[in-house]
Short mmCIF file of C-alpha atoms in Angstrom, two decimals:
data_model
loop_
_atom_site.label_atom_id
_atom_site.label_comp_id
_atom_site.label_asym_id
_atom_site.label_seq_id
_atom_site.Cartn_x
_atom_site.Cartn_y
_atom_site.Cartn_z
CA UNK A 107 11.32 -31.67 -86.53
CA UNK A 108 7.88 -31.12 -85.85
CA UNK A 109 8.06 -31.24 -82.05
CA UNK A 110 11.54 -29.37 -82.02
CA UNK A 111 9.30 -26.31 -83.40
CA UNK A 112 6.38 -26.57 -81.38
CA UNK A 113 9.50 -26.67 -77.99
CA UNK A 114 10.95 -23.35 -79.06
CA UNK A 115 7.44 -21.62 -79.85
CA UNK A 116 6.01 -22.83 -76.47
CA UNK A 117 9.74 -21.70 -74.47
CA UNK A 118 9.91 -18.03 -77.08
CA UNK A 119 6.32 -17.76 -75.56
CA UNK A 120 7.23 -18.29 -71.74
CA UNK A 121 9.94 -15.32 -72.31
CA UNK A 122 7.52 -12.60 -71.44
CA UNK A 123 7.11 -9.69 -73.82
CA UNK A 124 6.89 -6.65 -72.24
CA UNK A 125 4.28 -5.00 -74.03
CA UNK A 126 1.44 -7.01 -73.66
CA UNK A 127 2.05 -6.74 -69.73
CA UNK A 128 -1.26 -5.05 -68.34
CA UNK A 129 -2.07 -1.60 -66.86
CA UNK A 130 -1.49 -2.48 -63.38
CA UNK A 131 -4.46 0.04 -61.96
CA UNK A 132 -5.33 -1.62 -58.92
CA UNK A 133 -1.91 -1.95 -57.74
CA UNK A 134 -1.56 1.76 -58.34
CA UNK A 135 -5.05 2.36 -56.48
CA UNK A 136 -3.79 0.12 -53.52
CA UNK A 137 -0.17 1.67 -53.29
CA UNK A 138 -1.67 5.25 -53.12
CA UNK A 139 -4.09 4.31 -50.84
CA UNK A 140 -1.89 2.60 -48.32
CA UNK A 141 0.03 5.86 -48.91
CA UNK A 142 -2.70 8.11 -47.81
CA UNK A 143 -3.38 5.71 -44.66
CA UNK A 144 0.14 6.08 -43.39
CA UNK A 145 0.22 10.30 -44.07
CA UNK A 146 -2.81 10.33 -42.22
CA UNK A 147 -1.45 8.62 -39.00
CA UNK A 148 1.16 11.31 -38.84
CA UNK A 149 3.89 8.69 -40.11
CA UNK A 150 6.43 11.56 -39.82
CA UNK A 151 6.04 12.04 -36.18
CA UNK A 152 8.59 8.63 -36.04
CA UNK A 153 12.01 8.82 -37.53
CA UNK A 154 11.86 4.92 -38.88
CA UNK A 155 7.86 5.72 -40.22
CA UNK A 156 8.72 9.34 -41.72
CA UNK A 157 11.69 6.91 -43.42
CA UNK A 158 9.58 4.27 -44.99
CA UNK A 159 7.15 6.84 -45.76
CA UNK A 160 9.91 8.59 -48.25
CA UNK A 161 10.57 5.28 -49.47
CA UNK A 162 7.00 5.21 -50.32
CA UNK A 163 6.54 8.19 -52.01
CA UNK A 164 9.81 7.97 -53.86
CA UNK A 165 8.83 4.50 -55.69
CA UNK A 166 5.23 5.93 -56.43
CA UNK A 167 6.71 8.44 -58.12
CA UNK A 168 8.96 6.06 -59.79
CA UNK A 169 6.11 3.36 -60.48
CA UNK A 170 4.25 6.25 -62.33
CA UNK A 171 7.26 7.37 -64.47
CA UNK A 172 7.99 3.68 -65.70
CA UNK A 173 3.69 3.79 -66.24
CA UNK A 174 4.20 6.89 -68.87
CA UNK A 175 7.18 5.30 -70.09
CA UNK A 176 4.86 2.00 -71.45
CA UNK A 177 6.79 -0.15 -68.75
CA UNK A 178 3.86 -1.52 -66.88
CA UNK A 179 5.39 -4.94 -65.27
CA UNK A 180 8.08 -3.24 -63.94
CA UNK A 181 6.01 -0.18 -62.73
CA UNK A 182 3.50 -2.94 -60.79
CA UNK A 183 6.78 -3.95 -58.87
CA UNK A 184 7.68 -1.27 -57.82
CA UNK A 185 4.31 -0.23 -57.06
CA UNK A 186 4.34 -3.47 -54.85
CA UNK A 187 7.39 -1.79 -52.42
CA UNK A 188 5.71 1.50 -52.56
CA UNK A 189 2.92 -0.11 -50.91
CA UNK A 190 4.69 -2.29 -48.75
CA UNK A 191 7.14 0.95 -47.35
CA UNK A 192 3.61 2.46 -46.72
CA UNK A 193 2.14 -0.44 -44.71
CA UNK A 194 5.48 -0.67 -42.83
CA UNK A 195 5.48 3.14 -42.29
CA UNK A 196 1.48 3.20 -41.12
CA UNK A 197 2.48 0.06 -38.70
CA UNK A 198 5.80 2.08 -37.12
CA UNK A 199 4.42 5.17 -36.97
CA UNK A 200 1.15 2.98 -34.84
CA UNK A 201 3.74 1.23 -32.60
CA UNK A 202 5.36 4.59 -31.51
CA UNK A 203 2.32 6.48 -30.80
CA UNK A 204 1.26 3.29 -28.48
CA UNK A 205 4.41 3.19 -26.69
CA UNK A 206 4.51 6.45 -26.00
CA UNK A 207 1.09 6.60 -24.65
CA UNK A 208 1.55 3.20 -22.60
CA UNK A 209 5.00 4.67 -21.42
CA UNK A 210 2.57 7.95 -19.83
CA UNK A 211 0.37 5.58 -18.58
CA UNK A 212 2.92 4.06 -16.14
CA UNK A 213 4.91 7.23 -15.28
CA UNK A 214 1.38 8.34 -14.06
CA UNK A 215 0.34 5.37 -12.08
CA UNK A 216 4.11 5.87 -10.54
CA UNK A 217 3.61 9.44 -9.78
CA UNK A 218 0.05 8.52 -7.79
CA UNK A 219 1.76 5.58 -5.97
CA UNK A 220 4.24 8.30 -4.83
CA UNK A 221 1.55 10.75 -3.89
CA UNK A 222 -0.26 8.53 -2.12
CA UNK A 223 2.45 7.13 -0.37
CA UNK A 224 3.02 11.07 1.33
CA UNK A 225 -0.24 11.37 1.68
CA UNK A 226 -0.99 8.36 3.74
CA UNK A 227 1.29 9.60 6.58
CA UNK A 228 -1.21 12.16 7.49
CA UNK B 123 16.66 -41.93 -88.57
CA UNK B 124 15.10 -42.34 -85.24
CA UNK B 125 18.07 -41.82 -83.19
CA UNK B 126 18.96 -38.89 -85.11
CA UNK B 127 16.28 -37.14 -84.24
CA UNK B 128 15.92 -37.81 -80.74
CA UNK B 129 19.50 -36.66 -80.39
CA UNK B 130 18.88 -33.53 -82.19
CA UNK B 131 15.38 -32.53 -80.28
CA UNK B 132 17.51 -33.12 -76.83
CA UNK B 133 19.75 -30.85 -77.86
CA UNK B 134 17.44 -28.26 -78.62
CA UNK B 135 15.86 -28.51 -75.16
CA UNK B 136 18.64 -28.50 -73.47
CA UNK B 137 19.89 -25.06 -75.19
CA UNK B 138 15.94 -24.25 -74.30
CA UNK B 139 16.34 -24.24 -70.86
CA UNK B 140 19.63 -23.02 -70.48
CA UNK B 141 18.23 -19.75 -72.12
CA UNK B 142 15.01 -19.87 -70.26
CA UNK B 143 16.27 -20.13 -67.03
CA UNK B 144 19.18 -18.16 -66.27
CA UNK B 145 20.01 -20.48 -62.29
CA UNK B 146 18.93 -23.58 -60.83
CA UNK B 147 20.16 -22.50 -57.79
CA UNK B 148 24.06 -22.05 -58.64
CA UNK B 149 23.89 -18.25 -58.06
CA UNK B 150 23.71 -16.16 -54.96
CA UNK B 151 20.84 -14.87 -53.57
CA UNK B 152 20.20 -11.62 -53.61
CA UNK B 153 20.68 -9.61 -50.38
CA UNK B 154 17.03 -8.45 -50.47
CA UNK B 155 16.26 -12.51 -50.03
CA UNK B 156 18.74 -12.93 -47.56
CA UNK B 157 17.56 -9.98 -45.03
CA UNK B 158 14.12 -11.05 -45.59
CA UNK B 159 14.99 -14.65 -44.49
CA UNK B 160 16.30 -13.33 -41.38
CA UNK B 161 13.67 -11.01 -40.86
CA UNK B 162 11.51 -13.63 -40.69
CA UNK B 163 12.95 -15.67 -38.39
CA UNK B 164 13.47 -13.13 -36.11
CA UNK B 165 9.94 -12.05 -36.13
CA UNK B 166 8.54 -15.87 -36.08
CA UNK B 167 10.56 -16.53 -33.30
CA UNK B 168 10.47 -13.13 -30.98
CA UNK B 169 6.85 -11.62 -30.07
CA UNK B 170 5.55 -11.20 -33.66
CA UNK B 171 5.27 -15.11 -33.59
CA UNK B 172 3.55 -15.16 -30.29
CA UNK B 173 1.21 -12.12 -30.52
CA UNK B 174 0.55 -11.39 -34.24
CA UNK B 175 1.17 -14.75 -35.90
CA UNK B 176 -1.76 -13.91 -38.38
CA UNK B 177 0.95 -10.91 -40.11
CA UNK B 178 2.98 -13.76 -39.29
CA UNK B 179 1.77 -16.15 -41.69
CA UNK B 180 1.74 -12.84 -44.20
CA UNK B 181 4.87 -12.68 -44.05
CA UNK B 182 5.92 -16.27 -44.49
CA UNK B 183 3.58 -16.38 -47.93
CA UNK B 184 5.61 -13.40 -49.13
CA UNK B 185 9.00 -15.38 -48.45
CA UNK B 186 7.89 -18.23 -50.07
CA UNK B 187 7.21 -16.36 -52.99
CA UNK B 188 10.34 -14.75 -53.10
CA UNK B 189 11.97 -18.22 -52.43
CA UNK B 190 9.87 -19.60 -55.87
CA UNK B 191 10.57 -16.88 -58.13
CA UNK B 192 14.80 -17.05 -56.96
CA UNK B 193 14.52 -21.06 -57.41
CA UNK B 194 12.76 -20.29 -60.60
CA UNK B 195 14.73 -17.01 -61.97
CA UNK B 196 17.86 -16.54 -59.74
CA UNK B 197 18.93 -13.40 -59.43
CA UNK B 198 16.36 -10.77 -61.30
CA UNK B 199 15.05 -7.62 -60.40
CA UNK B 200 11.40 -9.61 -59.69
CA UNK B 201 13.20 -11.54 -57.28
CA UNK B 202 14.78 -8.56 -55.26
CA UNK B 203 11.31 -6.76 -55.39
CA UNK B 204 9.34 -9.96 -53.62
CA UNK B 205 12.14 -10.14 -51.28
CA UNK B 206 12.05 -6.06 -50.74
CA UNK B 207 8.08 -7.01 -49.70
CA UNK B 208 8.86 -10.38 -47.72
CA UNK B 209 11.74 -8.08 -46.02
CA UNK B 210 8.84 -5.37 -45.12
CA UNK B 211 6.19 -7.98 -44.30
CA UNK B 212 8.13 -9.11 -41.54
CA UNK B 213 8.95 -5.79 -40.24
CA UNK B 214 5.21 -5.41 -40.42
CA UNK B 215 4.65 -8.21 -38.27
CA UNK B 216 7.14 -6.99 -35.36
CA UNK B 217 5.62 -3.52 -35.98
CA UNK B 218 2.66 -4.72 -34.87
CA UNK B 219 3.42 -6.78 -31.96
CA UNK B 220 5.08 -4.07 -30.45
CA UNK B 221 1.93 -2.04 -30.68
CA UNK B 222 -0.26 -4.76 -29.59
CA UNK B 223 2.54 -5.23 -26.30
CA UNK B 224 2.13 -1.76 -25.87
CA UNK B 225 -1.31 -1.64 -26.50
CA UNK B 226 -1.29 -4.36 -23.51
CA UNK B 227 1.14 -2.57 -21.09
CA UNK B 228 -1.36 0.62 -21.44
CA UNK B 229 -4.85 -1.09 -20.11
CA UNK B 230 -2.70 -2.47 -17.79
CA UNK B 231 -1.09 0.60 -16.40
CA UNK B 232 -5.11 2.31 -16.59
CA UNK B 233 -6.32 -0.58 -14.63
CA UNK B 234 -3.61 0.09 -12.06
CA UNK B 235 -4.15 3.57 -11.86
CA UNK B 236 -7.73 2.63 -11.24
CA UNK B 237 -7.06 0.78 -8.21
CA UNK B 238 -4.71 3.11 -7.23
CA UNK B 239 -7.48 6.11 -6.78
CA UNK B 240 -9.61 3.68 -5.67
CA UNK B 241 -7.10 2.83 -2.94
CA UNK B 242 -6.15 6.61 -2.06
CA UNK B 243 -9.90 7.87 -2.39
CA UNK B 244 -10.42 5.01 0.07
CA UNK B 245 -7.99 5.64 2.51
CA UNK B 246 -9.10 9.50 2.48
CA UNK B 247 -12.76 8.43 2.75
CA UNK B 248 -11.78 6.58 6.16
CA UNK B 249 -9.52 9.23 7.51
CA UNK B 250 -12.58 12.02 6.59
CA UNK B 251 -14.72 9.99 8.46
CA UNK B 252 -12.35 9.32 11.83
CA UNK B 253 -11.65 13.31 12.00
CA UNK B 254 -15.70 13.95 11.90
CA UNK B 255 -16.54 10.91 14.35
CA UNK B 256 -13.96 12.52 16.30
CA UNK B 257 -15.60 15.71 15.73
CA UNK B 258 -18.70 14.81 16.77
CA UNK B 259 -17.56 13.63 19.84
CA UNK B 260 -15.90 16.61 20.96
CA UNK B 261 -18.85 18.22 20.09
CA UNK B 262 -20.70 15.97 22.22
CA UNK B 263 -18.97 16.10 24.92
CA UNK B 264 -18.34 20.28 25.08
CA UNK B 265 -22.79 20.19 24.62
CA UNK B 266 -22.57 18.39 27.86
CA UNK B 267 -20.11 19.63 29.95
CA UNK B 268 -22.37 23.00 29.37
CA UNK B 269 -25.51 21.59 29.96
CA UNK B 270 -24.05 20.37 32.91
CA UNK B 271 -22.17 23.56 34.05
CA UNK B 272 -25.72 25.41 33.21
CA UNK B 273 -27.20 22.79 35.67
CA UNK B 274 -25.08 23.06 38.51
CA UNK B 275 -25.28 27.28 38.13
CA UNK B 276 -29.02 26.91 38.79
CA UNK B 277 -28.45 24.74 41.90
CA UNK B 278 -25.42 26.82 43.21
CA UNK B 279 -27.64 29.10 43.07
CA UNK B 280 -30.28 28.11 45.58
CA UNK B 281 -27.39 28.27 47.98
CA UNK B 282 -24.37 30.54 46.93
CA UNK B 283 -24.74 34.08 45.43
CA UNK B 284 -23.22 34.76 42.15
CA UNK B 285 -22.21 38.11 40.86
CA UNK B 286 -20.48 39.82 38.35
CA UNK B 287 -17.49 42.35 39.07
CA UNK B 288 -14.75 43.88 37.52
CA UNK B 289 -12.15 41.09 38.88
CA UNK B 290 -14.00 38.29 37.57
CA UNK B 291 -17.46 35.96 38.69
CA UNK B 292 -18.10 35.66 42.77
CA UNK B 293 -19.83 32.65 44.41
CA UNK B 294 -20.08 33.43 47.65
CA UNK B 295 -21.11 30.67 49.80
CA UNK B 296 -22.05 31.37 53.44
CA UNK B 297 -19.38 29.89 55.93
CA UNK B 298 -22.35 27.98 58.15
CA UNK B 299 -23.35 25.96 54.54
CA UNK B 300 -19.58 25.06 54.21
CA UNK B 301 -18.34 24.56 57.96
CA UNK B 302 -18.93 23.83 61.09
CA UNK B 303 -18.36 26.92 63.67
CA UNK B 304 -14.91 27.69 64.54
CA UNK B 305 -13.71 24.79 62.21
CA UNK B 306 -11.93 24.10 58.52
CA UNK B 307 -13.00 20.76 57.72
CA UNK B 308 -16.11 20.88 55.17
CA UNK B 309 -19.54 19.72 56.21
CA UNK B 310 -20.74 16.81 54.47
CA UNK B 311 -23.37 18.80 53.28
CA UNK B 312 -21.02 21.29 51.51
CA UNK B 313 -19.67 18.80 48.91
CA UNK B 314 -22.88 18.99 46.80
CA UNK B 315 -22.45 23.00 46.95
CA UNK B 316 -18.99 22.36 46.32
CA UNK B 317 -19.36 19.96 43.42
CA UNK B 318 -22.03 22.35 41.72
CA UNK B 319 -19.12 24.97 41.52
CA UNK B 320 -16.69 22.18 39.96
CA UNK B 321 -19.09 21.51 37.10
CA UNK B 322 -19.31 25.22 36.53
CA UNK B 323 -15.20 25.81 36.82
CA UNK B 324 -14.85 22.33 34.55
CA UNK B 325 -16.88 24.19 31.41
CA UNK B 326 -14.27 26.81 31.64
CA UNK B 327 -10.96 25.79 32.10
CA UNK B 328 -8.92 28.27 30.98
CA UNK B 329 -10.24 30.71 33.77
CA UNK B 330 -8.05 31.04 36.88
CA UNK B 331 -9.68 30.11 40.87
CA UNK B 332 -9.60 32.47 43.49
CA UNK B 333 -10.53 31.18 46.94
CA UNK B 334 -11.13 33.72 49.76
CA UNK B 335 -11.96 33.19 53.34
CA UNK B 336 -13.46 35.33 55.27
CA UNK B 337 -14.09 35.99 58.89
CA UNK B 338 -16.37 38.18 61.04
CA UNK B 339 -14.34 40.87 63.23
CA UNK B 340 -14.71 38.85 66.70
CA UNK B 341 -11.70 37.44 68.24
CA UNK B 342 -8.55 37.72 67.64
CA UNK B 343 -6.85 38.38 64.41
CA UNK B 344 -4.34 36.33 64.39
CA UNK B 345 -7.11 33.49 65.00
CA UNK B 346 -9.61 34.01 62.18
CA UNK B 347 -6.23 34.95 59.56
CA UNK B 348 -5.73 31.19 60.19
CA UNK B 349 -9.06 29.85 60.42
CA UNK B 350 -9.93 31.84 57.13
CA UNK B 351 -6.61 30.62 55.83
CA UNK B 352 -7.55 26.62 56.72
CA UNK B 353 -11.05 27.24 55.19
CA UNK B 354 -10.08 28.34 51.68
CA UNK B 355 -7.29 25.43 51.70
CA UNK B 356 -10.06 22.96 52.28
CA UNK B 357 -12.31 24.37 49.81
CA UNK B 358 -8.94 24.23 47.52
CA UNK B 359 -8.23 20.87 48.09
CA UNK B 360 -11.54 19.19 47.84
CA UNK B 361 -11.41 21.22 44.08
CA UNK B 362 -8.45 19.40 43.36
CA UNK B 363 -9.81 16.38 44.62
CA UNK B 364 -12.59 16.67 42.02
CA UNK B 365 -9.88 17.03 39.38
CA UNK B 366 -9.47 20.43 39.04
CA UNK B 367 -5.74 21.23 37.82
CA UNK B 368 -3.76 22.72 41.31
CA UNK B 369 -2.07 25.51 38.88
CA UNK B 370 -5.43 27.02 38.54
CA UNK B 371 -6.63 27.33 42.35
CA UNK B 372 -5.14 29.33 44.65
CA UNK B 373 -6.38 29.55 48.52
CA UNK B 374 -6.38 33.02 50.42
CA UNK B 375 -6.93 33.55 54.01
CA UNK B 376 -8.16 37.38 54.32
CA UNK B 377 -9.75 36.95 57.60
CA UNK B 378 -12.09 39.94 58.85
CA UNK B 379 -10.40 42.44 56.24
CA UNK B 380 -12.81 42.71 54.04
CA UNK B 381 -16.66 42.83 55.61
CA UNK B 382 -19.58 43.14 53.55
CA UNK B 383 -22.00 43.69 56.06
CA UNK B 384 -22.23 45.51 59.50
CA UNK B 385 -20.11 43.49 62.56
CA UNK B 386 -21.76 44.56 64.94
CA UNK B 387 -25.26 42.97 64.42
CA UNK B 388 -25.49 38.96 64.48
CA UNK B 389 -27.01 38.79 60.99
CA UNK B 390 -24.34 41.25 59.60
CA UNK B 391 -21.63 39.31 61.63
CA UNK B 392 -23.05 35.97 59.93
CA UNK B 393 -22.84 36.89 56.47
CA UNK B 394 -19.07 38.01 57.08
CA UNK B 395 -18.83 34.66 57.83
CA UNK B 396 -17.90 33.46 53.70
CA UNK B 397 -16.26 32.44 51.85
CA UNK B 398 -15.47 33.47 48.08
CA UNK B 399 -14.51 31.81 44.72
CA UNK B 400 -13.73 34.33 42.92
CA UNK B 401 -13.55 32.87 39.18
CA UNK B 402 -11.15 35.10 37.44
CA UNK B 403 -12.34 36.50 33.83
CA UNK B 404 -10.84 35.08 30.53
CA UNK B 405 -7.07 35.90 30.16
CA UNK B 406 -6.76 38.45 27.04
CA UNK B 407 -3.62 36.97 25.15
#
C-alpha cells in the first residue's frame, strides 16, 4: 500500500503544474534580439523575410500577453517560434540580398564581354 | 496476501501511465512534425547538406527533439511548437546555402570581370602602342624625306636656278647640263641634276610637274618645237622612271617662244637654251 502511494505521488509530480514554471527571461531577451537582427537587415525588402518577420512579431506579442497572464511555459514556447521566424526571416532576407548582388555581378561581366567583343574589331 | 497486493499495485500503474502519457505512438503526428521531417530531408539531401551541414546538424537536433517529446507526449501543443522550430531550422539551413552559393557565384563573377578588364585594357594597351609605333614611323620617315628634299635643293642649286613666281617654283636647268647639242637623250651627267629635283618633287607630292623646253631662235621652228618637245619628254620620263606618279608630270615643247635673254648674242642664245620644271603651287581645295 505503501509503494502504491509513493507511485501516484512520484507520477501527480511528473504532471507539471503550471505555476511553478519559471520566468522565461532569457528566452524573451533572445527572441527580441533575434528580432532586432532581422529588422535591421531590412527583412522586409523580401516577400518570404518581411513574412516570417510578421510571424515574429506576432508571437512576441503573443509570448508577452501569456507572460502578464502568469502563463510562463507556454509563453517560453512561443517565444521559441518567435525567435525561430526571426532567424528564418534574418537568413531569407541575407539570401536575397546575395542573389541579387551575385545576379549584378554576372549581368556586368556579360555586358563587358559584349563591349569588348565590339571593341576588339577596331 | 502477497498476491493481492501485487495485483492491486499493477493495477494502479497501469491506470498511472495511461493518465500520464496520453500516446505511445498510436496517434498521428502532428502536421508541424510531419513538414519538419520533410524539411529536413530536403535540406540534408539538396545544397544545405553539402554547403552548410553545420545548420545542418542544427536542424537535425531540433527534429530529434520534436521526435522525443511526440514519442513521449503525442500530440500536444509542446510537440507542434518543437516541430514549428525543427520546421524553421531547416529552412534556416537552405536559407543559408543559398546565400553561401550566391555568395560563391558573386567572387566568381568579380574575378571574371577582373580578367575581363584585364583582357580589354590589354588588348587596348597593344593596339595604343601599334598606332604610335606606326606613328613614329611616319614621322620618321616624313623627317627624312625633308631632310633629304632640303639636301638635294642645296645641290640643285649649284647647277639649276630656282625661283619663285606667281605660277608656282622654277628650276631652270641649262640645256648644255642636260643634253648634248642638237639632241633629246639626257647626258649621263644630268641624272644627278635630275635626281636632286626628284627628291625635292618626292617631299611634295601633292604639287603638280610642269616640264618646259626651250629653244634659242636659230633654225627652223618647226625643228626646235620638236627638239624642245623630245627634251621635256625625256626629262618626263626619266621622272617617272624615278617613281614619280605619270598623272603629275606633264612635258611641253615651247620651243624659242618664250626667251629670257637676248638671241642675238651667244651667251644670251645659250641661256635660251633650258629647260624648265615648273613645280606648280599647292592646289587650294
Amino acid at each position: 500500500m505503501r509503494q502504491l502511494i509513493a507511485i501516484i505521488v512520484a507520477s501527480s509530480v511528473g504532471l507539471a503544474a503550471c505555476g511553478s514554471y519559471p520566468a522565461p527571461t532569457e528566452r524573451l531577451a533572445s527572441s527580441q534580439a533575434a528580432l532586432r537582427v532581422a529588422q535591421e537587415f531590412n527583412a522586409t525588402a523580401d516577400p518570404q523575410a518581411a513574412l516570417h518577420l510578421k510571424l515574429a512579431q506576432e508571437q512576441l506579442e503573443q509570448a508577452k500577453q501569456m507572460l502578464a497572464d502568469d502563463n510562463n511555459k507556454r509563453a517560453e514556447y512561443v517565444l521559441m517560434r518567435a525567435e525561430a521566424d526571426a532567424e528564418l526571416a534574418e537568413a531569407l532576407a541575407r539570401e536575397s540580398q546575395l542573389k541579387a548582388q551575385a545576379q549584378q555581378a554576372q549581368d556586368d561581366v556579360r555586358k563587358a564581354k559584349a563591349g569588348a567583343g565590339l571593341g576588339g574589331g577596331k | 496476501m502477497k498476491r493481492k497486493s501485487v495485483s492491486v499495485v499493477a493495477l494502479a500503474l497501469g491506470s498511472i501511465f495511461a493518465l500520464s502519457s496520453v500516446a505511445c505512438g498510436t496517434t498521428n503526428p502532428p502536421k508541424e512534425l510531419v513538414e519538419a521531417r520533410a524539411a529536413y530531408t530536403r535540406a540534408e539531401s539538396g545544397n544545405a547538406g553539402k554547403v552548410a551541414p553545420a545548420q545542418v546538424h542544427v536542424a537535425k537536433k531540433a527534429l530529434d527533439d520534436a521526435e522525443k517529446a511526440f514519442d513521449d507526449q503525442g500530440d500536444e501543443p509542446e510537440v507542434r511548437d518543437k516541430a514549428y522550430v525543427a520546421l524553421r531550422k531547416a529552412q534556416i539551413a537552405d536559407a543559408r546555402a543559398g546565400a553561401i552559393i550566391a555568395e560563391q557565384q558573386k567572387t566568381q563573377a568579380q574575378k571574371d570581370m577582373g580578367q575581363t578588364t584585364q583582357t580589354e585594357l590589354a588588348s587596348t594597351k597593344k593596339a595604343l602602342e601599334e598606332a604610335r609605333g606606326k606613328l613614329q614611323i611616319e614621322q620618321q620617315q616624313r623627317a627624312d624625306a625633308e631632310r633629304r628634299s632640303k639636301e638635294a635643293l642645296e645641290q640643285l642649286a649649284k647647277l639649276a636656278a630656282i625661283k619663285e613666281e606667281s605660277r608656282g617654283t622654277v628650276i631652270t636647268i641649262s640645256g648644255a647640263v642636260l643634253f648634248p647639242s642638237n639632241q633629246s637623250v639626257l647626258l649621263p651627267g644630268a641624272i644627278s641634276a635630275l635626281d636632286n629635283v626628284v627628291t625635292t618633287l618626292q617631299a611634295s607630292p601633292d604639287r603638280d610637274v610642269l616640264v618646259e623646253g626651250h629653244t634659242d631662235s636659230q633654225g627652223a621652228r618647226a625643228y626646235n618645237m620638236d627638239l624642245a618637245l623630245k627634251r621635256a619628254e625625256s626629262v618626263r620620263q626619266h621622272f617617272i622612271s624615278r617613281g614619280l606618279s605619270p598623272e603629275r608630270v606633264k612635258a611641253s615643247g615651247i620651243g624659242p617662244d618664250r626667251p629670257i635673254a637676248d638671241n642675238k648674242t651667244p651667251e644670251g642664245r645659250a641661256q635660251n637654251r633650258r629647260v624648265e620644271i615648273v613645280v606648280s603651287p599647292p592646289e587650294r581645295k
